Coordinates of C-alpha atoms in Angstrom, one line a residue:
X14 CA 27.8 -7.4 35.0
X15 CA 25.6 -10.7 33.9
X16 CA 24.6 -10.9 30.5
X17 CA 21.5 -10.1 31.5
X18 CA 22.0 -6.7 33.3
X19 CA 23.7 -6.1 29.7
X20 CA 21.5 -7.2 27.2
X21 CA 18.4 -4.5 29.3
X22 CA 21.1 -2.0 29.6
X23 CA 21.8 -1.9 25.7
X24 CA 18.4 -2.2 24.8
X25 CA 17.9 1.3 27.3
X26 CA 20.7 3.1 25.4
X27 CA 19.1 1.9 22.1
X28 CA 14.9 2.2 22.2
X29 CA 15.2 5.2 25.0
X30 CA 18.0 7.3 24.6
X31 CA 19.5 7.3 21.3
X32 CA 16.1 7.9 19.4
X33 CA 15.3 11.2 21.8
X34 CA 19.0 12.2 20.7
X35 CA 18.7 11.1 16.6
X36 CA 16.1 13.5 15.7
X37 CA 17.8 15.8 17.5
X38 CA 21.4 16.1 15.9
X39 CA 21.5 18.1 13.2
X40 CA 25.3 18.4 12.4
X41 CA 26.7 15.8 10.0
X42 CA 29.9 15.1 12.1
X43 CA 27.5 14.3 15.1
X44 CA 24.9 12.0 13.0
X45 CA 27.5 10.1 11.8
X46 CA 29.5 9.6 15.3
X47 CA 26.0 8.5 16.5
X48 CA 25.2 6.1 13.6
X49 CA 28.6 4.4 14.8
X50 CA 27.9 4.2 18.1
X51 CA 24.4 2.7 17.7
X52 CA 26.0 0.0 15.2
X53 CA 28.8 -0.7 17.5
X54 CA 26.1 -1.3 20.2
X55 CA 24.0 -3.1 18.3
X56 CA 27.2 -5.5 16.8
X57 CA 27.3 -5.8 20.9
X58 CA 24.3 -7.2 21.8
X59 CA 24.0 -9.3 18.6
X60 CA 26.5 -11.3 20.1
X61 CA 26.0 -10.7 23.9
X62 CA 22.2 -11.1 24.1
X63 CA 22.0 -14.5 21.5
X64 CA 21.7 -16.7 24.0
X65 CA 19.2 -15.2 26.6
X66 CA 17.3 -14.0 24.1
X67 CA 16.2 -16.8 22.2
X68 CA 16.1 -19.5 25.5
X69 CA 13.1 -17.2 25.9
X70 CA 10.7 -17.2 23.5
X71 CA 8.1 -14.9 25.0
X72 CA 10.7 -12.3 25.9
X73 CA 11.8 -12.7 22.0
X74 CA 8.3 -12.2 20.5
X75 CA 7.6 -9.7 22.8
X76 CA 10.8 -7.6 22.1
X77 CA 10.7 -8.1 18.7
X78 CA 7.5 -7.1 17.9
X79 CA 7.3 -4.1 20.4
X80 CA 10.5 -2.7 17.9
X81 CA 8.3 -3.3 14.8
X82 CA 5.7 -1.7 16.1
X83 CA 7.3 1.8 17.4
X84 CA 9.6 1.2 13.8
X85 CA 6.2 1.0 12.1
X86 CA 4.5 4.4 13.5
X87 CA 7.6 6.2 13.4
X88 CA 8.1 5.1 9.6
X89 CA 4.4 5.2 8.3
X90 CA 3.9 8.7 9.7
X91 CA 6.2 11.1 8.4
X92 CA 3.6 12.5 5.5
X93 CA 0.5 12.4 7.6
X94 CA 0.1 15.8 7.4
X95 CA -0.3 16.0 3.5
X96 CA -4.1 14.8 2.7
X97 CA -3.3 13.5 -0.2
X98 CA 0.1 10.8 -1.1
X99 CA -1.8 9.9 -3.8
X100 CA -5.0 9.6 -5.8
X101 CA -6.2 6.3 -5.7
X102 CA -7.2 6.2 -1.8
X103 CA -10.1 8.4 -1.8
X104 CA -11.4 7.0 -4.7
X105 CA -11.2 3.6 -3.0
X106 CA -13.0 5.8 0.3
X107 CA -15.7 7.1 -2.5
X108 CA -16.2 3.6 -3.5
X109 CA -16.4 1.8 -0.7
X110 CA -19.4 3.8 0.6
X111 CA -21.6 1.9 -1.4
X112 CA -21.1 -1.2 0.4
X113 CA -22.2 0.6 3.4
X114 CA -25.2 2.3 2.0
X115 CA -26.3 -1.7 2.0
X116 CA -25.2 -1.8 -1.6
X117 CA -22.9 -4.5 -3.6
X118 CA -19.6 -3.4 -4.7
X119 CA -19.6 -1.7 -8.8
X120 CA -23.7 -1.1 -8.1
X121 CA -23.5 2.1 -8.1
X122 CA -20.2 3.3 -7.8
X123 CA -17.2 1.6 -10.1
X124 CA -13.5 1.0 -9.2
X125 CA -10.9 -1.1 -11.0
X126 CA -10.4 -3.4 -7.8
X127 CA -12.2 -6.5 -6.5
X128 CA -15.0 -6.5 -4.4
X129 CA -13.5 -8.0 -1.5
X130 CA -11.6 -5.1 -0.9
X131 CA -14.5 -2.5 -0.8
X132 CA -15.6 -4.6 1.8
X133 CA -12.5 -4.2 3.5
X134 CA -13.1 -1.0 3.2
X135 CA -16.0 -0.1 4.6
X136 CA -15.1 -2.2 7.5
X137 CA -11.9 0.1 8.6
X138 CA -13.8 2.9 7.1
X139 CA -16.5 1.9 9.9
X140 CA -13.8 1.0 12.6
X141 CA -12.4 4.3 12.5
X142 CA -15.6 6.5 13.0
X143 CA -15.5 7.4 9.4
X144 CA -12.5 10.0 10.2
X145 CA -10.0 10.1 7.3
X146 CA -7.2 10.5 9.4
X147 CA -7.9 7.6 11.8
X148 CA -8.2 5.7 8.6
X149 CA -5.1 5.9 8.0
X150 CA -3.8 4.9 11.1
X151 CA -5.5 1.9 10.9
X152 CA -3.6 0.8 8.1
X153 CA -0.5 1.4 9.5
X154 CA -1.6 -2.0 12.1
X155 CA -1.8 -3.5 8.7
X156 CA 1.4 -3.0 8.0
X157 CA 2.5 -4.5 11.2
X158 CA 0.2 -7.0 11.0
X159 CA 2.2 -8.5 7.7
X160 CA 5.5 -7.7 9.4
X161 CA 4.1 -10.2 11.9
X162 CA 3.3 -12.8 9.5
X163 CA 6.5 -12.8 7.8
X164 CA 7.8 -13.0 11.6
X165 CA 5.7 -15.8 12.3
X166 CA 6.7 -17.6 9.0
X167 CA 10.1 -17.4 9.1
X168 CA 10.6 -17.9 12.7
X169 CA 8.9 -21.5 12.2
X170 CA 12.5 -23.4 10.6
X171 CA 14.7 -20.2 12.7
X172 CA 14.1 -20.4 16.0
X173 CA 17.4 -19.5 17.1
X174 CA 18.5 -16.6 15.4
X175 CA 17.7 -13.3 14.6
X176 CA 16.4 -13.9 10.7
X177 CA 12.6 -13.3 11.5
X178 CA 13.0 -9.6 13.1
X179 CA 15.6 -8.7 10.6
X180 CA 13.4 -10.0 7.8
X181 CA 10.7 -7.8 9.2
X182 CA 12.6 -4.9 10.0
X183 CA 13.6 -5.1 5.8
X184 CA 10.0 -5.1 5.5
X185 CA 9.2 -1.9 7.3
X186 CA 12.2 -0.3 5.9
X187 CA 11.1 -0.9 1.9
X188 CA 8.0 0.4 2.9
X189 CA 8.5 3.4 5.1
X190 CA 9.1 5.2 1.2
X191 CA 6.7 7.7 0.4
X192 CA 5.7 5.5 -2.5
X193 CA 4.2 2.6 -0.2
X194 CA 3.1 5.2 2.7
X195 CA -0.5 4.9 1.9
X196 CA -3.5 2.6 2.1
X197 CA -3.1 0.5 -1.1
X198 CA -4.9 -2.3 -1.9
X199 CA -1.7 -4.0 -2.6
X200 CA -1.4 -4.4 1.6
X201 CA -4.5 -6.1 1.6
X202 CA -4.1 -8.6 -0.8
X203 CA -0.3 -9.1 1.4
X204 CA -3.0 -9.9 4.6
X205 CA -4.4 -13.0 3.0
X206 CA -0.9 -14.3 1.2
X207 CA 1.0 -13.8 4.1
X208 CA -1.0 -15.6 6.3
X209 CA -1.2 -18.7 3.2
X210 CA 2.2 -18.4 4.0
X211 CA 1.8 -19.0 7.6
X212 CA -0.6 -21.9 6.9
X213 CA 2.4 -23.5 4.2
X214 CA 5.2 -23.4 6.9
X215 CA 3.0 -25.8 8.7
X216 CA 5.0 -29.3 9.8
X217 CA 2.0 -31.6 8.7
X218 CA 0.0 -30.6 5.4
X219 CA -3.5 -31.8 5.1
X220 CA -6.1 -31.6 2.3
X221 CA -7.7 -29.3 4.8
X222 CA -4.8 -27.2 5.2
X223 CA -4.5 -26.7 1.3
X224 CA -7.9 -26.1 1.0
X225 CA -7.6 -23.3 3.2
X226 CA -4.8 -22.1 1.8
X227 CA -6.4 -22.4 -1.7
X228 CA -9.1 -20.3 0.1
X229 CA -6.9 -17.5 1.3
X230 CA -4.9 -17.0 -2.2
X231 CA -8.5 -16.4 -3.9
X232 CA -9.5 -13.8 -0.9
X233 CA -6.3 -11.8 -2.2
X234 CA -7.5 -11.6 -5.6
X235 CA -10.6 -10.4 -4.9
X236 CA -9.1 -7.7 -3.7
X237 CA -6.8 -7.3 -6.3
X238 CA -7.1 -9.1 -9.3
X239 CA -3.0 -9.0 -10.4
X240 CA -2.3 -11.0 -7.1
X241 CA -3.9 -14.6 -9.0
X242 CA 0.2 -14.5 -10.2
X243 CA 1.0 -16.0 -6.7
X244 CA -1.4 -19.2 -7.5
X245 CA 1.6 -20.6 -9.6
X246 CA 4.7 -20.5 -6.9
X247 CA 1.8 -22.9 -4.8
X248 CA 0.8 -25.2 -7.5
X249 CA 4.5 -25.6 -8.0
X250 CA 5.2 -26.3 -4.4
X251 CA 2.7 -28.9 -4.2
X252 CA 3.4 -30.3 -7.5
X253 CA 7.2 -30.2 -7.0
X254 CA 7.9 -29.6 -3.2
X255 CA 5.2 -31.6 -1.8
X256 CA 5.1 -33.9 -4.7
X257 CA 1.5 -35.0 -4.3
X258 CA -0.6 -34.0 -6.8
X259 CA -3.9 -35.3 -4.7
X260 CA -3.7 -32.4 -2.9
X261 CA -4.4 -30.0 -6.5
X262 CA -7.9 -31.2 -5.8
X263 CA -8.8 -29.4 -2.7
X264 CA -6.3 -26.3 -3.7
X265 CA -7.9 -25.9 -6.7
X266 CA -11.3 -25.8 -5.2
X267 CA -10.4 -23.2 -2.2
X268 CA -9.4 -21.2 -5.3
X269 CA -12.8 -21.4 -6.9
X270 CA -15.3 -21.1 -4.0
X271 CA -15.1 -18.0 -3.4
X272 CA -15.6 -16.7 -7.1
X273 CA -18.3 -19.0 -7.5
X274 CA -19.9 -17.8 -4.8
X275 CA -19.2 -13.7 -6.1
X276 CA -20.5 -14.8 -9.3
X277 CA -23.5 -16.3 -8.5
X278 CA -24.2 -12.7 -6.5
X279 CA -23.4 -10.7 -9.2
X280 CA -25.9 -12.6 -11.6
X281 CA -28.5 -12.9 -9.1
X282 CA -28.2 -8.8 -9.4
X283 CA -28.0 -8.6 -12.6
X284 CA -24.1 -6.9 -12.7
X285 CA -22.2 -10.2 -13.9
X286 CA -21.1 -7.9 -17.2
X287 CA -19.2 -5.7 -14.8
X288 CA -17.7 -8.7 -12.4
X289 CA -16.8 -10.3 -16.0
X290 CA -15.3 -7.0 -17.5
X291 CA -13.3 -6.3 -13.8
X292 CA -11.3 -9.7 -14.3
X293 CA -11.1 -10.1 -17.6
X294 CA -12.0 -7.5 -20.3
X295 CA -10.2 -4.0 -18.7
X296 CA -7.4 -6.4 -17.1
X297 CA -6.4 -8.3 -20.6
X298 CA -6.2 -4.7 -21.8
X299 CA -4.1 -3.3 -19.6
X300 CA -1.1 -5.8 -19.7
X301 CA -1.4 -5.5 -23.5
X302 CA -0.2 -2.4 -23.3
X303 CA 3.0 -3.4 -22.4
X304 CA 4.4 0.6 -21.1
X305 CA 6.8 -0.9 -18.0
X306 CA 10.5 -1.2 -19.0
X307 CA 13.8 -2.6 -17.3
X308 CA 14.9 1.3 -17.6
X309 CA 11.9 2.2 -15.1
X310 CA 12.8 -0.5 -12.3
X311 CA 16.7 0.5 -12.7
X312 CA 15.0 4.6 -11.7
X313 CA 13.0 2.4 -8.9
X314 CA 16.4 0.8 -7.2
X315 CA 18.5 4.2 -7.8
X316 CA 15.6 6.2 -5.7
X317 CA 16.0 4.0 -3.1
X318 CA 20.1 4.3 -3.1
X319 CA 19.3 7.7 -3.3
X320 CA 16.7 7.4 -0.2
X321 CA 19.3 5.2 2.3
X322 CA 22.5 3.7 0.9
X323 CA 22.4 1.1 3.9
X324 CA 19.0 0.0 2.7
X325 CA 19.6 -0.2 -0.9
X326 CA 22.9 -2.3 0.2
X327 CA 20.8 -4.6 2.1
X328 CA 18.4 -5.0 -1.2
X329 CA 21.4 -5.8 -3.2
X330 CA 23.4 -8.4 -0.9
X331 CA 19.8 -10.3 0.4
X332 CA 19.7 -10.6 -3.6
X333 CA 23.5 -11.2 -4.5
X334 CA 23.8 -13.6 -1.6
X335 CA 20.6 -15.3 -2.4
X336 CA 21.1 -15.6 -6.0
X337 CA 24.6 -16.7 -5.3
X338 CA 24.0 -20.1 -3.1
X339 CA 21.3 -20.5 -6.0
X340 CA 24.1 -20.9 -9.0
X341 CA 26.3 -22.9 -6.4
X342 CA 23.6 -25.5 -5.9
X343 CA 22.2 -25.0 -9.6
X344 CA 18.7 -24.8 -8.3
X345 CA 17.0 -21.7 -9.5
X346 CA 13.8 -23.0 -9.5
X347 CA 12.2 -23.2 -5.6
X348 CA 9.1 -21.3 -4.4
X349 CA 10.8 -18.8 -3.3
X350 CA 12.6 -17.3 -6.4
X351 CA 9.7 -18.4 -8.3
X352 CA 8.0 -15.4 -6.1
X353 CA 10.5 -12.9 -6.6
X354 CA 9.9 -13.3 -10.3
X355 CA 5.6 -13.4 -10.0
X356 CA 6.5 -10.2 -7.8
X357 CA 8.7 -8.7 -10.5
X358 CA 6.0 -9.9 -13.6
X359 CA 3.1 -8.0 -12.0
X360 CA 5.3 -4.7 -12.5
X361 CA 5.3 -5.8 -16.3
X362 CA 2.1 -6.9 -16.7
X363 CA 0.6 -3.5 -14.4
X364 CA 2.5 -2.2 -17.7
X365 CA 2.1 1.4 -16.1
X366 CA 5.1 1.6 -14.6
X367 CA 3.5 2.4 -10.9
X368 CA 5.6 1.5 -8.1
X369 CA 3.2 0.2 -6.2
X370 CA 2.9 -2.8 -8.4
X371 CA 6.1 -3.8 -6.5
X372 CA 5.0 -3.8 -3.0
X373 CA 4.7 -7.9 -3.4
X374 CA 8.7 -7.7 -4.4
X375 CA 9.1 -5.6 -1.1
X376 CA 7.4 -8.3 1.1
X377 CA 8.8 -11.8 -0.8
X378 CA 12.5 -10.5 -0.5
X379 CA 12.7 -10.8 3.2
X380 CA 11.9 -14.5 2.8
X381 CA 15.0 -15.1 1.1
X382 CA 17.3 -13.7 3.9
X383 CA 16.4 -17.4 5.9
X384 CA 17.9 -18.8 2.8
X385 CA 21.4 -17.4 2.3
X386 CA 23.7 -19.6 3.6
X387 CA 27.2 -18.0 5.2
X388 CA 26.8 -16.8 8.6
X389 CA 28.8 -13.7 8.5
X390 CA 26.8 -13.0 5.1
X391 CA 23.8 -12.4 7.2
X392 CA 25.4 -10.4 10.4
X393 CA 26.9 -7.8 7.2
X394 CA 22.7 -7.9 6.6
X395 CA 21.8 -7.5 9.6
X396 CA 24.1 -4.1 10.4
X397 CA 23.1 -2.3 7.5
X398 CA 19.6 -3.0 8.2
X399 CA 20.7 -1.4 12.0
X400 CA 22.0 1.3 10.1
X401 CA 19.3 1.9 7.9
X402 CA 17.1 1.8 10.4
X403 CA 19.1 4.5 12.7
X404 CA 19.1 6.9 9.7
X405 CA 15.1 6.4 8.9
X406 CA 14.5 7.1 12.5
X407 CA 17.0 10.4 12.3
X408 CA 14.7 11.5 9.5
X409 CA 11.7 11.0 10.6
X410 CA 11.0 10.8 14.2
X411 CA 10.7 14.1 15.0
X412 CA 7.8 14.9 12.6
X413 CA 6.1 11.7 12.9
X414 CA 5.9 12.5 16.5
X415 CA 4.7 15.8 15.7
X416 CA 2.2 14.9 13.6
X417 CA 1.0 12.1 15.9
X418 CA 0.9 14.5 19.0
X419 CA -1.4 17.4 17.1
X420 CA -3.4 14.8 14.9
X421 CA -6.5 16.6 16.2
X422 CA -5.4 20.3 14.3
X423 CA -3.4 17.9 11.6
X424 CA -6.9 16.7 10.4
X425 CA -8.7 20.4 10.5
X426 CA -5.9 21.8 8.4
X427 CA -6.4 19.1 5.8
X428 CA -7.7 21.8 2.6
X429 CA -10.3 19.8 0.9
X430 CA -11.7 18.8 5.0
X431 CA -12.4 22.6 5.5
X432 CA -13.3 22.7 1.5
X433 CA -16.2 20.0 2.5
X434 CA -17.6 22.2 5.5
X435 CA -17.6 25.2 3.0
X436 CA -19.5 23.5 0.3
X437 CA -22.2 22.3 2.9
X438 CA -22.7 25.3 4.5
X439 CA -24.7 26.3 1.1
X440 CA -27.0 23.7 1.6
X441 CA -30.2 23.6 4.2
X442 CA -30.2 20.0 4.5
X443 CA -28.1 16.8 2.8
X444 CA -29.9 16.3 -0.1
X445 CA -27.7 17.5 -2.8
X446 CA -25.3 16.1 -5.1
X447 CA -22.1 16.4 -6.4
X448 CA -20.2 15.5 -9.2
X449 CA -16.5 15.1 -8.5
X450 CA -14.2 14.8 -11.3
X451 CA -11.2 15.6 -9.3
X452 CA -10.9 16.1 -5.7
X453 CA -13.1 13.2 -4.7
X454 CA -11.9 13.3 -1.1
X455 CA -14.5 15.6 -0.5
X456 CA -17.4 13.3 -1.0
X457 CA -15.9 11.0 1.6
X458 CA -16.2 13.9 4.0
X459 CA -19.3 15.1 3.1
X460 CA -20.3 11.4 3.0
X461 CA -21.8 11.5 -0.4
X462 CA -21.2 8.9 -4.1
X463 CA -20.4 10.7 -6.7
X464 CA -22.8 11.5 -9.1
X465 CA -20.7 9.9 -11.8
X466 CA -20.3 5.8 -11.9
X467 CA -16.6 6.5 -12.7
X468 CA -15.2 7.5 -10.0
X469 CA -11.0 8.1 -10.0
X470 CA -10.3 11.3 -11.9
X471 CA -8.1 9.6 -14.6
X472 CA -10.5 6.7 -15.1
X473 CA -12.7 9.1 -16.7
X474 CA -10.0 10.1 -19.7
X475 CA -8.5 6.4 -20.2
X476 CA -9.9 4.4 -23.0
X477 CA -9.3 1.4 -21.7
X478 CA -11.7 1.6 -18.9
X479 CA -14.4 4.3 -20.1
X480 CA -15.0 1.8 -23.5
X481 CA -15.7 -1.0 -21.8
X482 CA -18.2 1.1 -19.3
X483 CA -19.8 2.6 -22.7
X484 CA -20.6 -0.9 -24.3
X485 CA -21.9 -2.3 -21.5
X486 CA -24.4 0.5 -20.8
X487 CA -23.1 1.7 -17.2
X488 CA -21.8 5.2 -18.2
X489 CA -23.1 7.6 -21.8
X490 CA -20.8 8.4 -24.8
X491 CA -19.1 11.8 -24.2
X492 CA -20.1 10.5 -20.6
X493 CA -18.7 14.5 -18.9
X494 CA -20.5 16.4 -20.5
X495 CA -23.5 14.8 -20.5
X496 CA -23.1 14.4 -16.5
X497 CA -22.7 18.2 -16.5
X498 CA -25.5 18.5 -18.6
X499 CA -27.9 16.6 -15.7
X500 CA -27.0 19.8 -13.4
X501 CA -25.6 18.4 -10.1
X502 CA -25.7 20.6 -7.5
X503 CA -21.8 20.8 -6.9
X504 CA -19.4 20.4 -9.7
X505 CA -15.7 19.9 -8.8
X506 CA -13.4 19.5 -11.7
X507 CA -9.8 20.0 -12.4
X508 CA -8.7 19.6 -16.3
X509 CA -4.9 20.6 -16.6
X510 CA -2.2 19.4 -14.8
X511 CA 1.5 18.5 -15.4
X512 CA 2.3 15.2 -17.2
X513 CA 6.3 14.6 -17.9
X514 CA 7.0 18.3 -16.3
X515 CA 4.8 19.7 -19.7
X516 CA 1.4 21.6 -18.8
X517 CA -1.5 19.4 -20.1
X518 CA -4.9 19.8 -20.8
X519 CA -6.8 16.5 -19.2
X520 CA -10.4 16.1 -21.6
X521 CA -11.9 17.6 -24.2
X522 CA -14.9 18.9 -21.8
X523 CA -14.7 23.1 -20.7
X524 CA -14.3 23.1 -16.8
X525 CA -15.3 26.7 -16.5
X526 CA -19.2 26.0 -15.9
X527 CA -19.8 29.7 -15.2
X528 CA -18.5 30.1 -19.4
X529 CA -21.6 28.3 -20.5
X530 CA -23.8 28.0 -17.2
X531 CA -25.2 31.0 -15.8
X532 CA -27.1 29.0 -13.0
X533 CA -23.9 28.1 -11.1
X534 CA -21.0 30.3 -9.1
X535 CA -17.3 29.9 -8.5
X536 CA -16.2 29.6 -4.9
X537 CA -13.2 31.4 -4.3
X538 CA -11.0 28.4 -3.2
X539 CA -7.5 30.1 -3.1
X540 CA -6.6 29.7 0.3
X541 CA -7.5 25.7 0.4
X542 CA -5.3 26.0 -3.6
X543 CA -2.2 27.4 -2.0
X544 CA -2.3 25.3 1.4
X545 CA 0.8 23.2 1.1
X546 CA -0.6 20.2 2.5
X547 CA -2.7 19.5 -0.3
X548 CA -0.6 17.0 -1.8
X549 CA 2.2 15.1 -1.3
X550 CA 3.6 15.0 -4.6
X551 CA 2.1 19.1 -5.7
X552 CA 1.4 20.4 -8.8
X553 CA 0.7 23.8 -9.2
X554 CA -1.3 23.6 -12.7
X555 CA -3.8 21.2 -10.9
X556 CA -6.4 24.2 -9.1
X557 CA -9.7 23.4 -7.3
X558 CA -12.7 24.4 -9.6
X559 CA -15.9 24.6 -7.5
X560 CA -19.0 25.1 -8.3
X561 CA -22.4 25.7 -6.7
X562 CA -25.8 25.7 -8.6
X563 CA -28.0 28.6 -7.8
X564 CA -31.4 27.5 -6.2
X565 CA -33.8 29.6 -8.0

């Protein structure tokens, strides 16, 4: 048999047989005979296929990527059928509906972010027909889209090996954990860096090149403002690397146009005290706080053993390996470990110990794979990622299919979707409001801003945001309870809920309006309560309070 009659062969076994089979073995003996036989295969073709596969460059893209892509669906779907991973995407949804009312970002509506990425938004918002669940699917191209550019970027000085999949393939594999399974800003800002990364790898650098790259690092922050870390690594590569300091010049002013050209909108509206407060004033206070501790990231590493051992491995020999040929040459200070520890500061500086704050660790660490330097060091890589892999498709194939195939009746079991239809079927025609202190999802579906400025539920409760809001005039003191006091026509609110596995009581405001508000009724919202796909993460304090006023 030639070695190309192999290569197709193995690939057949691999992407057509053995997944159908993985979801489908259920007895340990079995999973683990198959894991063996898929890395034995794949140990195979690593060596059989080396040749023909990279004399053809198309064939190699186009194999690659096709992999990413099924890994990417198969990975990013497996929750799809819980509404809610977490809390912070629906407020983003809420948000961003401003921008398409024909309104500027923090107008009307306000959210930690930068603007850039309410525009971002709106657009996907827009592209997918303004259905939640297509929304998410959309981001899931996102994610492939950065496994593309880190591709792309690695595969300029490793043409001939398989570095750039495998350094994808670690990508996808970080983030196919619940934790990063959702439509962060995070993977927006990872859009514009990775493709400054692209634009670095570049043989011949030009003032216009770093002017553009400039350009593309100040995008990222304003979409999230923790991402200006990254803007050292690249003054040290061009101050160090590149060693030309006449190129700091058109850097420095890609860097600035774009905020120049956000703050001269903002004053020409007359909102530069909230632009000002979003990058400085609630920012500063935040990383004074100084809550994120070694302990915490030790917990982060140990889920992840405790998610896939052959993944966690991987994590710990790119780093040991990487580190390693680092002390050899005594030369700890290069652009790439200069990331890993901006990646790692953010987490710090976040000082809220979220795990999301890491998702720039999970994309610089496949960079450093090109860098280790023994060849068998990166073939042990490259079959645990193989193995990691085979297990995350064992887990999660056969939901993610599931999910995907009935994504019609997965949307209209979502709770708070069939909560939305409930709500305006008490109304003769859209003019109502709603205030939404928990639950906000709703007001996406109903298509409606939230009759508070605030709009994440725990932004109301957090000093360090409503303070700033109060002395600049955007929201009241005792802000709640003077909302409630306006009357909306809806009231959703939610104040106890479990913090540290305690029951506790979120405000000082009473969420019973029906105590002190004859004009309103409680819908009975029991069955939408008790629907497990609520929420990913569940709590079984947190209940959905709902309440209608009574037209008179």
């Amino acid at each position: 048999m030639t070695k190309k009659k192999k290569l197709f062969l193995l690939a057949f076994i691999q992407i057509i047989l053995l997944p159908f089979v993985l979801y489908k073995v259920e007895i340990y003996r079995e999973a683990t005979l198959t894991l063996f036989i898929i890395v034995g295969l794949s140990f195979f073709q690593l060596k059989e296929a080396n040749d023909f596969y990279f004399a053809r460059p198309p064939l190699r893209k186009a194999y690659s990527f096709i992999l990413l892509f099924i890994i990417t669906i198969l990975t990013q779907n497996y929750d799809l059928n819980y509404e809610i991973i977490t809390w912070d995407v629906p407020s983003y949804l809420v948000t961003s509906q401003q921008v398409m009312n024909g309104e500027i970002p923090f107008s009307s509506q306000w959210e930690s972010k930068g603007p850039l990425f309410f525009y971002l938004y709106s657009l996907f918002n827009i592209l997918s027909g303004k259905n939640y669940i297509f929304f998410r699917l959309i981001n899931d191209l996102i994610i492939f889209l950065i496994s593309i550019l880190i591709f792309l970027s690695i595969e300029k000085s490793n043409k001939k090996s398989w570095v750039p999949f495998f350094s994808s393939l670690l990508f996808i594999l970080f983030v196919s954990k619940v934790w990063y399974v959702s439509e962060l800003s995070e993977i927006y800002c990872l859009i514009f860096i990775g493709f400054a990364l692209l634009a670095k790898n570049k043989i011949n650098i030009s003032s216009k090149n770093i002017f553009f790259i400039g350009l593309l690092l100040s995008l990222s922050t304003l979409v999230n403002q923790g991402s200006v870390v990254f803007v050292v690594s690249f003054y040290f590569w061009i101050l160090f690397e590149l060693k030309n300091r006449k190129l700091f010049l058109p850097f420095s002013f890609g860097l600035a146009l774009p905020h120049i050209i956000f703050l001269v909108i903002y004053f020409m509206n007359n909102l530069l005290d909230i632009y000002i407060l979003n990058y400085i004033t609630i920012p500063l206070s935040y990383t004074g706080e100084s809550l994120s501790t070694f302990y915490e990231l030790r917990v982060w590493l140990r889920e992840y053993y405790a998610y896939n051992y052959f993944l966690y491995l991987s994590f710990i020999l790119v780093g040991f390996y990487y580190f390693s040929s680092l002390f050899k040459e005594k030369n700890f200070l290069n652009f790439n470990s200069i990331n890993i520890f901006l990646s790692i500061l953010i987490y710090f500086l976040g000082s809220h110990n979220y795990y999301h704050h890491l998702y720039y660790l999970l994309f610089f660490i496949p960079f450093l794979i090109p860098e280790i330097k023994g060849k068998n060091h990166k073939v042990l890589i490259f079959l645990c990622l193989i193995a990691a892999s085979s297990i995350v498709l064992i887990e999660k194939t056969e939901k993610s299919l599931d999910n995907l195939i009935n994504i019609d009746s997965v949307y209209k079991e979502y709770p708070l979707y069939q909560l939305s239809n409930e709500i305006d079927s008490y109304f003769t025609d859209d003019d109502y409001t709603i205030l939404a202190l928990d639950y906000v999802l709703i007001l996406h579906y109903l298509d409606k801003e939230n009759f508070s400025y605030i709009v994440h539920p725990t932004n109301h409760f957090d000093e360090l945001v409503y303070k700033p809001l109060e002395k600049i005039g955007k929201i009241k003191i005792n802000n709640i309870e003077y909302l409630i006091g306006k009357e909306p026509d809806v009231i959703l609110c939610n104040n106890k809920m479990t913090v540290r596995g305690v029951e506790t009581v979120i405000g000082s405001y009473n969420c019973n309006i029906t105590e002190y508000k004859n004009n309103y009724l409680q819908l009975d919202t029991s069955k939408y309560n008790d629907n497990m796909n609520r929420d990913r993460y569940r709590d079984n304090i947190k209940t959905m309070n709902v309440f209608i006023k009574i037209k008179k």
